[in-house]
Tab-separated table of C-alpha atoms in Angstrom:
chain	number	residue	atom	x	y	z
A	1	UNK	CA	0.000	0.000	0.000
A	2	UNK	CA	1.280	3.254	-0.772
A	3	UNK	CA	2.451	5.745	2.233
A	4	UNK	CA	1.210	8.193	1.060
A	5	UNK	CA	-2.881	8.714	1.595
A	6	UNK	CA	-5.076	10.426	-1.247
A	7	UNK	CA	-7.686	12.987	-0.405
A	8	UNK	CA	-10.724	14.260	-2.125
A	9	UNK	CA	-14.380	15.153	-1.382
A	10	UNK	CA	-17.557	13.129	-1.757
A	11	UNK	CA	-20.372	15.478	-3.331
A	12	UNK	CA	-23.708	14.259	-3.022
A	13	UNK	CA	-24.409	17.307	-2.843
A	14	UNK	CA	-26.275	19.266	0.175
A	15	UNK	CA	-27.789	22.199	-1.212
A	16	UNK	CA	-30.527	24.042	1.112
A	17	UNK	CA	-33.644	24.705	-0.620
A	18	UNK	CA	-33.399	28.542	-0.871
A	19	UNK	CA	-30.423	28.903	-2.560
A	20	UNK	CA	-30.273	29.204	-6.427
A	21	UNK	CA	-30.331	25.937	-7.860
A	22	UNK	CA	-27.846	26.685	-11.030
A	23	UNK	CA	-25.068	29.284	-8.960
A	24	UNK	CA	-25.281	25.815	-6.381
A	25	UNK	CA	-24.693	23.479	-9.358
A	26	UNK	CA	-21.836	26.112	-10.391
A	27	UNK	CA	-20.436	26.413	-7.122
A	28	UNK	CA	-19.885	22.336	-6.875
A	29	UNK	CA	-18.060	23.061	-10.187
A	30	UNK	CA	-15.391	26.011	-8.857
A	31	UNK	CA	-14.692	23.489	-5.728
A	32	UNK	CA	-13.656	20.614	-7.753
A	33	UNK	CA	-11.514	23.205	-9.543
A	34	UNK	CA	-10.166	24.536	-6.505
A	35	UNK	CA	-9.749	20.982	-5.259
A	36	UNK	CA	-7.485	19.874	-8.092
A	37	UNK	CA	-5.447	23.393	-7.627
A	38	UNK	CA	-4.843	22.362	-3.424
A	39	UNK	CA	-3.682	18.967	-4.516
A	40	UNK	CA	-6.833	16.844	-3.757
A	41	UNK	CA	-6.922	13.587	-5.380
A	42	UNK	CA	-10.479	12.596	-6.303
A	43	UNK	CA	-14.219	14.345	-6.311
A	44	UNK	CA	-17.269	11.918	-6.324
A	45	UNK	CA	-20.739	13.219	-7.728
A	46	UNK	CA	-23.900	11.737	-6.223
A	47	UNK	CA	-26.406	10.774	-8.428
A	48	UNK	CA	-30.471	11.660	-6.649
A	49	UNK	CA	-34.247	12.778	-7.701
A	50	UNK	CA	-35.439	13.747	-4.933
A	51	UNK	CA	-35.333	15.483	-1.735
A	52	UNK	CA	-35.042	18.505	-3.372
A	53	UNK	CA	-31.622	19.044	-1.918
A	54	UNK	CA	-29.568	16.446	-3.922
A	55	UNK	CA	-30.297	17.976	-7.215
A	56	UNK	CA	-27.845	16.261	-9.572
A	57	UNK	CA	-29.560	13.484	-10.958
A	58	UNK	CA	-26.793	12.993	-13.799
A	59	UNK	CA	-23.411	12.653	-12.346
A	60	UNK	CA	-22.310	11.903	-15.566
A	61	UNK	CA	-23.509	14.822	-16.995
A	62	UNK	CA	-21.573	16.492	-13.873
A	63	UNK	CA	-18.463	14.736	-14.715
A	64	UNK	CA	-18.229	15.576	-18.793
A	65	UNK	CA	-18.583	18.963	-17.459
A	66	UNK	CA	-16.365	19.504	-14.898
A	67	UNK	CA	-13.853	17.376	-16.836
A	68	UNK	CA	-13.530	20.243	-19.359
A	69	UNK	CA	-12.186	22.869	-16.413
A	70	UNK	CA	-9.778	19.944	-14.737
A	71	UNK	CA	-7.043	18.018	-15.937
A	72	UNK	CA	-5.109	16.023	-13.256
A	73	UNK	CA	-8.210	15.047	-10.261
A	74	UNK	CA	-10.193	11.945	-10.509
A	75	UNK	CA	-14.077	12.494	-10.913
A	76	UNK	CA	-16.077	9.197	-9.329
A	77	UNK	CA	-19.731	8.531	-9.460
A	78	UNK	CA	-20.542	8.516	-6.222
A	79	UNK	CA	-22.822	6.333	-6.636
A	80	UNK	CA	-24.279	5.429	-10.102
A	81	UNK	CA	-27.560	3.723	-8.784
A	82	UNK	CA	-27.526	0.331	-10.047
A	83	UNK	CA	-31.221	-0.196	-10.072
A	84	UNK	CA	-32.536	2.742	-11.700
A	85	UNK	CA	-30.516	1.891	-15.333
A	86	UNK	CA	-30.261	-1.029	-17.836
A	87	UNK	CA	-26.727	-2.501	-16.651
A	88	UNK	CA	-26.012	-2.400	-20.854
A	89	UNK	CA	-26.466	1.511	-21.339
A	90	UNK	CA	-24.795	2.207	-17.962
A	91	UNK	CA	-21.251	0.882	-18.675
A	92	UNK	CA	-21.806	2.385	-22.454
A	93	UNK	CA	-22.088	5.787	-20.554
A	94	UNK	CA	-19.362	4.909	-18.524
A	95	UNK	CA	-17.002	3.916	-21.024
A	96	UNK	CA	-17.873	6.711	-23.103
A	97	UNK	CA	-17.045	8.990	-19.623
A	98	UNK	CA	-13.898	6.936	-19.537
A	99	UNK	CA	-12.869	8.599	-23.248
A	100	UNK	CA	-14.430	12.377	-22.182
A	101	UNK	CA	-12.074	12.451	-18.854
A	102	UNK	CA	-8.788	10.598	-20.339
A	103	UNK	CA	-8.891	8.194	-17.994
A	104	UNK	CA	-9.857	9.751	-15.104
A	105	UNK	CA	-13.725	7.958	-14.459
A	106	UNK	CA	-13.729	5.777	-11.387
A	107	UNK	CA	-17.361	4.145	-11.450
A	108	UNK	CA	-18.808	4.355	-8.001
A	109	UNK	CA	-22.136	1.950	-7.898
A	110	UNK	CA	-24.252	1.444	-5.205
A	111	UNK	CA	-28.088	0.483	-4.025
A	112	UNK	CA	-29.418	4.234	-4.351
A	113	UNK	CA	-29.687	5.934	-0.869
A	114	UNK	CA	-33.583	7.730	-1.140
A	115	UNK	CA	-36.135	5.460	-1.245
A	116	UNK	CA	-38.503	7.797	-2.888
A	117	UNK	CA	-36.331	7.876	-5.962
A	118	UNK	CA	-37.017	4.096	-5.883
A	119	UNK	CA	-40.358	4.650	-5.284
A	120	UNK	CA	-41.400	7.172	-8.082
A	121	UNK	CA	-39.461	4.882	-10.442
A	122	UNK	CA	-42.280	1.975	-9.184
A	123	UNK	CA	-39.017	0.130	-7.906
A	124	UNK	CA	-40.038	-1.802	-4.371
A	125	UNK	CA	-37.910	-0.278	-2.159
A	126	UNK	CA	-36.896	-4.057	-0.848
A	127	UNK	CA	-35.901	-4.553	-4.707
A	128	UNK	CA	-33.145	-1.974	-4.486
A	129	UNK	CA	-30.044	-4.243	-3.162
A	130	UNK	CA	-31.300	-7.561	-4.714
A	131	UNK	CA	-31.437	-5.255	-8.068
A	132	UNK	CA	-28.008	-3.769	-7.347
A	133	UNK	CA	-26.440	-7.412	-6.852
A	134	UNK	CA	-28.025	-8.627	-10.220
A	135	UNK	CA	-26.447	-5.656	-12.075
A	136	UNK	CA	-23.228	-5.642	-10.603
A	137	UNK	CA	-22.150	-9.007	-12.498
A	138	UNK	CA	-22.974	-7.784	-16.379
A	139	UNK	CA	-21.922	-4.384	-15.501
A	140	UNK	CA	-17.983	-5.711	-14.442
A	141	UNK	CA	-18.287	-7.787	-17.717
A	142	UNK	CA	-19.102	-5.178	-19.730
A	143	UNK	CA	-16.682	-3.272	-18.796
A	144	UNK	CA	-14.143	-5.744	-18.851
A	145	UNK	CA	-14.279	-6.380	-22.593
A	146	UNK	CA	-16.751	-9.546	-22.575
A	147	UNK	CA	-20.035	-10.252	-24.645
A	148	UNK	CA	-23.499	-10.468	-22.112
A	149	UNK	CA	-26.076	-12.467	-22.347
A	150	UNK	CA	-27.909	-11.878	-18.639
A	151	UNK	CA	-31.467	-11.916	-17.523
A	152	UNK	CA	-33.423	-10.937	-14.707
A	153	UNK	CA	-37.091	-9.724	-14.292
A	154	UNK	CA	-36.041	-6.060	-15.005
A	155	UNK	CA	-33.137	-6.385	-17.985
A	156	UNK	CA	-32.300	-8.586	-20.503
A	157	UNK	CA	-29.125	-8.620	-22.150
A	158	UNK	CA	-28.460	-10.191	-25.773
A	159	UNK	CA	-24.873	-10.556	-26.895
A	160	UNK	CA	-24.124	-7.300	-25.319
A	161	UNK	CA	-20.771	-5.642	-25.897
A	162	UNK	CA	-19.727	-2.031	-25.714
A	163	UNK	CA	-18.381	-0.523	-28.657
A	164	UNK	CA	-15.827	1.454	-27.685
A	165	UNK	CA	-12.295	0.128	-25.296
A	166	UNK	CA	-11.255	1.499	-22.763
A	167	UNK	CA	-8.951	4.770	-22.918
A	168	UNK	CA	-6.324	3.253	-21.368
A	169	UNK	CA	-4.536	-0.127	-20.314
A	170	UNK	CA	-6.184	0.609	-16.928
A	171	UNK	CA	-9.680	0.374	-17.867
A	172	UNK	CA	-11.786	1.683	-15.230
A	173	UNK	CA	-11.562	1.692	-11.659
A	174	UNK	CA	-15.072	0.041	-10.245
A	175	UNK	CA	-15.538	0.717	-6.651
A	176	UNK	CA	-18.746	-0.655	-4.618
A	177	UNK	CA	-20.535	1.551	-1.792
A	178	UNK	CA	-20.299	0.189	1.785
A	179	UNK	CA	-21.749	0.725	4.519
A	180	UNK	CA	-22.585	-0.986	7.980
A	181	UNK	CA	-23.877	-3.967	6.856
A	182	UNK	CA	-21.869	-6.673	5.109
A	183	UNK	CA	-23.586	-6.069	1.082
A	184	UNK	CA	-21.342	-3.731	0.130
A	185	UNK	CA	-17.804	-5.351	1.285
A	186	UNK	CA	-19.501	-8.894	0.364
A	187	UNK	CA	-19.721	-7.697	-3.250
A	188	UNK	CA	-16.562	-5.761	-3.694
A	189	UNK	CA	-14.454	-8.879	-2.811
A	190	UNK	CA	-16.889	-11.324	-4.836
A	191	UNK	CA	-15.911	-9.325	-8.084
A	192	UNK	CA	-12.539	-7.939	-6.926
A	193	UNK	CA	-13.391	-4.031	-6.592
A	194	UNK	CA	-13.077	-0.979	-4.975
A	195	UNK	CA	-14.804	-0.275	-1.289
A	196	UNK	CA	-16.329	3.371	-0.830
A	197	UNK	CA	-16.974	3.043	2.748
A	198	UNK	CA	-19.997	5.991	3.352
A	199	UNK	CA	-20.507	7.073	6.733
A	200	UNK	CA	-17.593	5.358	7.833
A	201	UNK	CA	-17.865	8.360	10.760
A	202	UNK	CA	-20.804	7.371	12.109
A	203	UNK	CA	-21.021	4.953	15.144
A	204	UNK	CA	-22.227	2.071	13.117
A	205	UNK	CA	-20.087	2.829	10.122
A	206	UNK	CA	-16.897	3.166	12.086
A	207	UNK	CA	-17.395	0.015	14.099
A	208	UNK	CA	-17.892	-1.737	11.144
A	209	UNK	CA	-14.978	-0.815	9.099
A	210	UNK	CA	-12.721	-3.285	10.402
A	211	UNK	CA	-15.106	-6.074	10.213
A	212	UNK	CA	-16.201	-5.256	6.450
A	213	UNK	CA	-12.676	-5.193	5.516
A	214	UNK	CA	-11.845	-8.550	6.943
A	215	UNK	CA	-15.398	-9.758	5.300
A	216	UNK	CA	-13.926	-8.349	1.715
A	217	UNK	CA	-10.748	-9.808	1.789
A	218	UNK	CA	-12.530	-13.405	2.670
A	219	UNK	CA	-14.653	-13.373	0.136
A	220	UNK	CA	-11.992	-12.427	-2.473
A	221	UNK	CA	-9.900	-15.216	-1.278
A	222	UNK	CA	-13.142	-17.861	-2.027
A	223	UNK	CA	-13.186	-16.139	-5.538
A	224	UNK	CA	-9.456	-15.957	-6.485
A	225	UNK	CA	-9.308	-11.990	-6.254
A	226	UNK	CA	-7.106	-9.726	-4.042
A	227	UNK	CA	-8.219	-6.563	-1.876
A	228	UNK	CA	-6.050	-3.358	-2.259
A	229	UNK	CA	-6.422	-0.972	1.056
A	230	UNK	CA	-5.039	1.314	-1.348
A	231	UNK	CA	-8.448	1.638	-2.876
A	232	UNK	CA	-10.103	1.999	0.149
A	233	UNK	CA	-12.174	4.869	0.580
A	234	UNK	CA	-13.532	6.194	3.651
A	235	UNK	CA	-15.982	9.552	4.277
A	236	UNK	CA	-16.885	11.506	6.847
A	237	UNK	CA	-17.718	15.186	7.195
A	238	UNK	CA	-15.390	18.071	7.919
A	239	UNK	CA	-14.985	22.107	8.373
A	240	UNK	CA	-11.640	23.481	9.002
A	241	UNK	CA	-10.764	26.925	10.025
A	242	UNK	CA	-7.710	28.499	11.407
A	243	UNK	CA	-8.978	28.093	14.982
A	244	UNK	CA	-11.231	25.711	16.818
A	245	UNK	CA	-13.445	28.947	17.360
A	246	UNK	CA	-13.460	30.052	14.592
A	247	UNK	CA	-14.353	26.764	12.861
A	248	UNK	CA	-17.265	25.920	15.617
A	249	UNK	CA	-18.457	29.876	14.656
A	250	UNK	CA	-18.468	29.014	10.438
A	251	UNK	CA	-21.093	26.139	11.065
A	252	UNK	CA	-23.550	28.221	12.532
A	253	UNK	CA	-24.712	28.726	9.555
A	254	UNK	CA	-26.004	25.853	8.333
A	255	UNK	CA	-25.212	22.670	10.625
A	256	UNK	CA	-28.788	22.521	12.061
A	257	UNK	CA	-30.238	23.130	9.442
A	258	UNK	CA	-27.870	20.368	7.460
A	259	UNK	CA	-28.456	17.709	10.293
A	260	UNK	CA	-32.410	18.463	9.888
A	261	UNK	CA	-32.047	17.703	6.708
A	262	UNK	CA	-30.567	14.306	7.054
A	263	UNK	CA	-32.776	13.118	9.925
A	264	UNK	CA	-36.104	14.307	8.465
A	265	UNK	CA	-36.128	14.178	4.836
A	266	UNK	CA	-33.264	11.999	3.408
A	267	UNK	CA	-34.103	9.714	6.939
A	268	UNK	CA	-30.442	9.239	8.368
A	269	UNK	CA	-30.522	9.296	12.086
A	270	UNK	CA	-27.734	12.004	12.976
A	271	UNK	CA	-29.971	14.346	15.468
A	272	UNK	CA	-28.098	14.797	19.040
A	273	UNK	CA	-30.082	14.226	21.857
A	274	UNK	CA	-32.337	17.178	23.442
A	275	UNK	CA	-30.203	19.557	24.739
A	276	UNK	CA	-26.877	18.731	23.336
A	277	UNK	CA	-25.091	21.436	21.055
A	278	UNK	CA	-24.983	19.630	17.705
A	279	UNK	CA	-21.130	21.362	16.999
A	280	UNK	CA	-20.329	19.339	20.432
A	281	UNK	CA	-21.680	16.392	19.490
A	282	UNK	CA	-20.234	16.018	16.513
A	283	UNK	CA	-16.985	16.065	17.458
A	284	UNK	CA	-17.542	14.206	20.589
A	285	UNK	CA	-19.118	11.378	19.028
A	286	UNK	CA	-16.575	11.804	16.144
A	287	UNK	CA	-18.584	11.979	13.257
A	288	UNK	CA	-17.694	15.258	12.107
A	289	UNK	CA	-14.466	17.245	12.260
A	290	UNK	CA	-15.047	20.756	13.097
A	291	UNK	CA	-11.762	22.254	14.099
A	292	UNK	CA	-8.221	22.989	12.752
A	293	UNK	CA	-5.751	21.203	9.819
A	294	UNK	CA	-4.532	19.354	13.846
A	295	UNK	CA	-7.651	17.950	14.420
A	296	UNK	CA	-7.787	16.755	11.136
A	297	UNK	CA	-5.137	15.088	11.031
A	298	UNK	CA	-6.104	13.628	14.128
A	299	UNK	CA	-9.082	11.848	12.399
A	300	UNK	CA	-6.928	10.296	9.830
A	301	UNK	CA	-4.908	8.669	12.641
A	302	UNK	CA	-8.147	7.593	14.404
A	303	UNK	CA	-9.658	6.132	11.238
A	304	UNK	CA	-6.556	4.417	9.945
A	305	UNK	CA	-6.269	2.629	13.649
A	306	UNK	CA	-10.131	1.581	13.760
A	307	UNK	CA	-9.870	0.343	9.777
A	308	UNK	CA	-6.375	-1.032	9.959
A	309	UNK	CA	-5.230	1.248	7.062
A	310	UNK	CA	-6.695	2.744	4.014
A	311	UNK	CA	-5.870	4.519	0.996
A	312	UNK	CA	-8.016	7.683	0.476
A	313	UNK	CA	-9.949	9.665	2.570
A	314	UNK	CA	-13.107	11.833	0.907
A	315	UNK	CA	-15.126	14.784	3.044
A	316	UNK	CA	-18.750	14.703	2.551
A	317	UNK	CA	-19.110	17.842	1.439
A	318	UNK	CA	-22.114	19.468	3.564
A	319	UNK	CA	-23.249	23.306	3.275
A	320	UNK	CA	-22.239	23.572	7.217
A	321	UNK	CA	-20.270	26.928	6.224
A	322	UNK	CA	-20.888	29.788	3.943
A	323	UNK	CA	-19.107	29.510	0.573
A	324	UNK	CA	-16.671	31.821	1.313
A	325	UNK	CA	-15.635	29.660	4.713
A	326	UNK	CA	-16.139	26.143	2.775
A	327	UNK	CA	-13.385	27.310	0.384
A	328	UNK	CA	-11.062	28.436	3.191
A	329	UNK	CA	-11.642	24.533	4.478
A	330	UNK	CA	-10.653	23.254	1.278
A	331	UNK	CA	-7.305	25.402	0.904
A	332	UNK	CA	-6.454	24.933	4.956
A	333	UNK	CA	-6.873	20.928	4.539
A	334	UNK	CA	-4.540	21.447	1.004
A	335	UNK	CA	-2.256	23.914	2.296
A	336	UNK	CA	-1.743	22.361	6.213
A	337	UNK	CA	-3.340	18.804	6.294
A	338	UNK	CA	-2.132	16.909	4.038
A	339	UNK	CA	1.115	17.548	4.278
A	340	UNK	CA	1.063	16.595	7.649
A	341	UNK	CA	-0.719	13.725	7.203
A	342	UNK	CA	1.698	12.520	4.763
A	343	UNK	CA	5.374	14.013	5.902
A	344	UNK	CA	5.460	16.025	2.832
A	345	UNK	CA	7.575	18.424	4.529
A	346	UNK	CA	10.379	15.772	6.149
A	347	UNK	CA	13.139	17.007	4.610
A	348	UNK	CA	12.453	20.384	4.386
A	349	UNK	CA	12.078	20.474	8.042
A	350	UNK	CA	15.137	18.587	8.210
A	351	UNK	CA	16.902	20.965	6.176
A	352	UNK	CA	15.969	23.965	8.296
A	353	UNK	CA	16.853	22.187	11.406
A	354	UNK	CA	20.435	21.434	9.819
A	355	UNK	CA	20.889	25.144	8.860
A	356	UNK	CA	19.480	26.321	12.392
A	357	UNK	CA	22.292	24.078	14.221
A	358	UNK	CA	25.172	24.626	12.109
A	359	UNK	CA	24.239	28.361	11.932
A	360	UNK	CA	27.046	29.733	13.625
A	361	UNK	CA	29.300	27.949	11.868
A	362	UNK	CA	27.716	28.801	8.443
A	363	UNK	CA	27.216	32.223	9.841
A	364	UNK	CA	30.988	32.646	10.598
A	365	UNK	CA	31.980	31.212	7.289
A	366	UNK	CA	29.840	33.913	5.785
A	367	UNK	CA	31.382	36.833	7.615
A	368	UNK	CA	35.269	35.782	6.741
A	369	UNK	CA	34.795	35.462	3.137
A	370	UNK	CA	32.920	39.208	3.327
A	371	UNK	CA	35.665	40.385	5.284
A	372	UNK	CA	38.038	38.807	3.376
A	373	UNK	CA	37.544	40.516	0.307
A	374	UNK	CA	36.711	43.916	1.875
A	375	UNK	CA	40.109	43.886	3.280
A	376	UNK	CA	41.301	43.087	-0.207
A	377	UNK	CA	38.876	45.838	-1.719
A	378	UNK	CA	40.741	47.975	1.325
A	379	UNK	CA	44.232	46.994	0.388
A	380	UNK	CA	43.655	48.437	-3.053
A	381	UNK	CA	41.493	51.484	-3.373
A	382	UNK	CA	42.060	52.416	0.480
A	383	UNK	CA	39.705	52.682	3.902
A	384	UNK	CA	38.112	55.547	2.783
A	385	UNK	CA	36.441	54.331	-0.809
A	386	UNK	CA	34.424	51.817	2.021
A	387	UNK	CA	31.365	52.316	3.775
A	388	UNK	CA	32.188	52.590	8.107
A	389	UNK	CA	28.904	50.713	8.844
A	390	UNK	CA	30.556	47.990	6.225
A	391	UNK	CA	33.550	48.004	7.804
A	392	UNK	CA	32.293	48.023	11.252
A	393	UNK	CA	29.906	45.304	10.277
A	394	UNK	CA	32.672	42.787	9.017
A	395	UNK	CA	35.727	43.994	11.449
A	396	UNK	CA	37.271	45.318	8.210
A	397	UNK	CA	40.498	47.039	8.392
A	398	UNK	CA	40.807	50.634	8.849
């Protein structure tokens, strides 16, 4: 596994209600611009009809788009929704996002998370996972070159090929959504792919990372694949600011109304109990960081000790903070995080600390090669062609 851990943001997104639908859809596209310019590795687009909130229903559309205005991050689907499309035109819009981006699609695929998307689609919202797990087989074919013939009682595949290759000897990256129970990590080592651990904050999800890994890897091993940690995802939501006050003062803005959001429409149970702050429950319960690039990096070493180690870690991006303050997070966790996080700045440190020890000696070095040649400046055009304070500074000759 590499040293070195990736970072990028998962974008569902979490746009309030009031706020102007296309300036939110263009302000997801400036942060995975200012992502890729901070050095974050990967952005994941959510893919939702309802809830009035999670308005990208296309995050291929999203992709293409923001492809155009990036050239170096990864762009995810985070999560295509395996039930709601034909496994055969799927990967063909997959393959053909694997050609727009130059190789940088990953194909995130999971159940679908809103049960009224299922439910205006007339998809029983039982159906969803058995649905997902009869997709998930044609859809890794597909995209691994093969011809399909599959059947269930929703699709029916007939010598189905894509067209087009992949755009490069990688092909692309399939990862599988995972959460506390044991579908998600079941599936990824059944076919040998990715694990996008959501939630993996929560209490449930963060007890369960461990345990899901272990359940991956064993079911790889009964199908002849491997597990990479490296391709390990793991989210959780974050604010950063410059102080711990200052940071617990940006998500005034919008926390309570974010965590509303989640525990009465999209149906997640994240409320605190009566009378708790919500700011001081999230970090006490540890399912948000709201604090400085420290306390950041603090989470990274608390998640990669609970999971055992992982490659990449993405920050549900939430509308806690006003856009001016959610950029600032970005560029502190850029600038201040990861570096920390992975020792970017070793030997730099090291060279400072080398230069601070020996400075005497370098500092005296400096000062008789001066003087040096001021006293042979001296010798030939005289003490009084040179500057006193010079000669005073560098014990020059008079």
């Amino acid at each position: 596994m590499s040293n070195r851990m990736r970072f990028g943001a998962f974008i569902a997104p979490h746009t309030p209600v009031e706020e102007h639908p296309s300036v939110s859809i263009e302000h997801d596209m400036d942060r995975v611009v200012l992502m890729e310019k901070m050095g974050f590795a990967e952005a994941w687009i959510g893919e939702h009809h309802s809830s009035g909130w999670e308005i990208n229903g296309c995050p291929e559309l999203f992709i293409a788009a923001v492809s155009q205005r990036t050239s170096t991050i990864k762009l995810g689907t985070g999560v295509s929704s395996l039930p709601y499309h034909n496994p055969y035109t799927l990967a063909d819009r997959i393959r053909q996002l694997d050609h727009i981006t130059k190789g940088r699609t990953i194909f995130g695929m999971g159940p679908g998370s809103l049960p009224s998307d299922a439910y205006m689609m007339g998809i029983p919202t039982p159906k969803v996972r058995d649905r997902m797990d009869e997709a998930i087989d044609p859809l890794v074919r597909l995209l691994n070159g093969e011809v399909v013939t599959a059947q269930s009682e929703w699709f029916n595949l007939q010598e189905a090929s894509l067209q087009l290759d992949s755009y490069d000897d990688h092909g692309v990256e399939i990862a599988v959504a995972s959460q506390v129970s044991p579908a998600g990590a079941t599936a990824a080592g059944k076919y040998g792919l990715s694990m996008l651990s959501i939630g993996a904050t929560s209490a449930g999800g963060f007890n369960a990372l461990a345990r899901n890994w272990d359940i991956a890897v064993e079911t790889a091993v009964e199908h002849g694949n491997t597990m990479d940690r490296n391709a390990w995802r793991l989210v959780g939501p974050v604010h950063i600011a410059e102080t711990r006050e200052k940071a617990r003062e940006n998500v005034r803005y919008g926390l309570e109304r974010w965590i509303e959001y989640m525990s009465k429409v999209a149906a997640i149970p994240l409320a605190p109990p009566v009378g708790v702050d919500p700011i001081d429950y999230m970090i006490e319960t540890g399912f948000g960081v709201i604090g400085t690039p420290d306390d950041f990096v603090a989470q990274m070493d608390r998640l990669n000790e609970q999971s055992g180690g992982f490659g990449c870690f993405l920050n549900l991006d939430n509308h806690w903070a006003d856009w001016d303050q959610t950029k600032r997070s970005y560029e502190l966790i850029g600038r201040f995080a990861i570096p920390k996080v992975n020792k970017l700045n070793q030997y730099r440190v090291r060279s400072e600390q080398w230069l601070r020890e020996n400075h005497e000696t370098f500092r005296g070095e400096l000062t008789a090669a001066v003087k040096a040649k001021l006293d042979e400046h001296a010798a030939k055009k005289g003490t009084d062609k040179l500057n006193p304070a010079i000669r005073e500074m560098f014990g020059s000759k008079d």
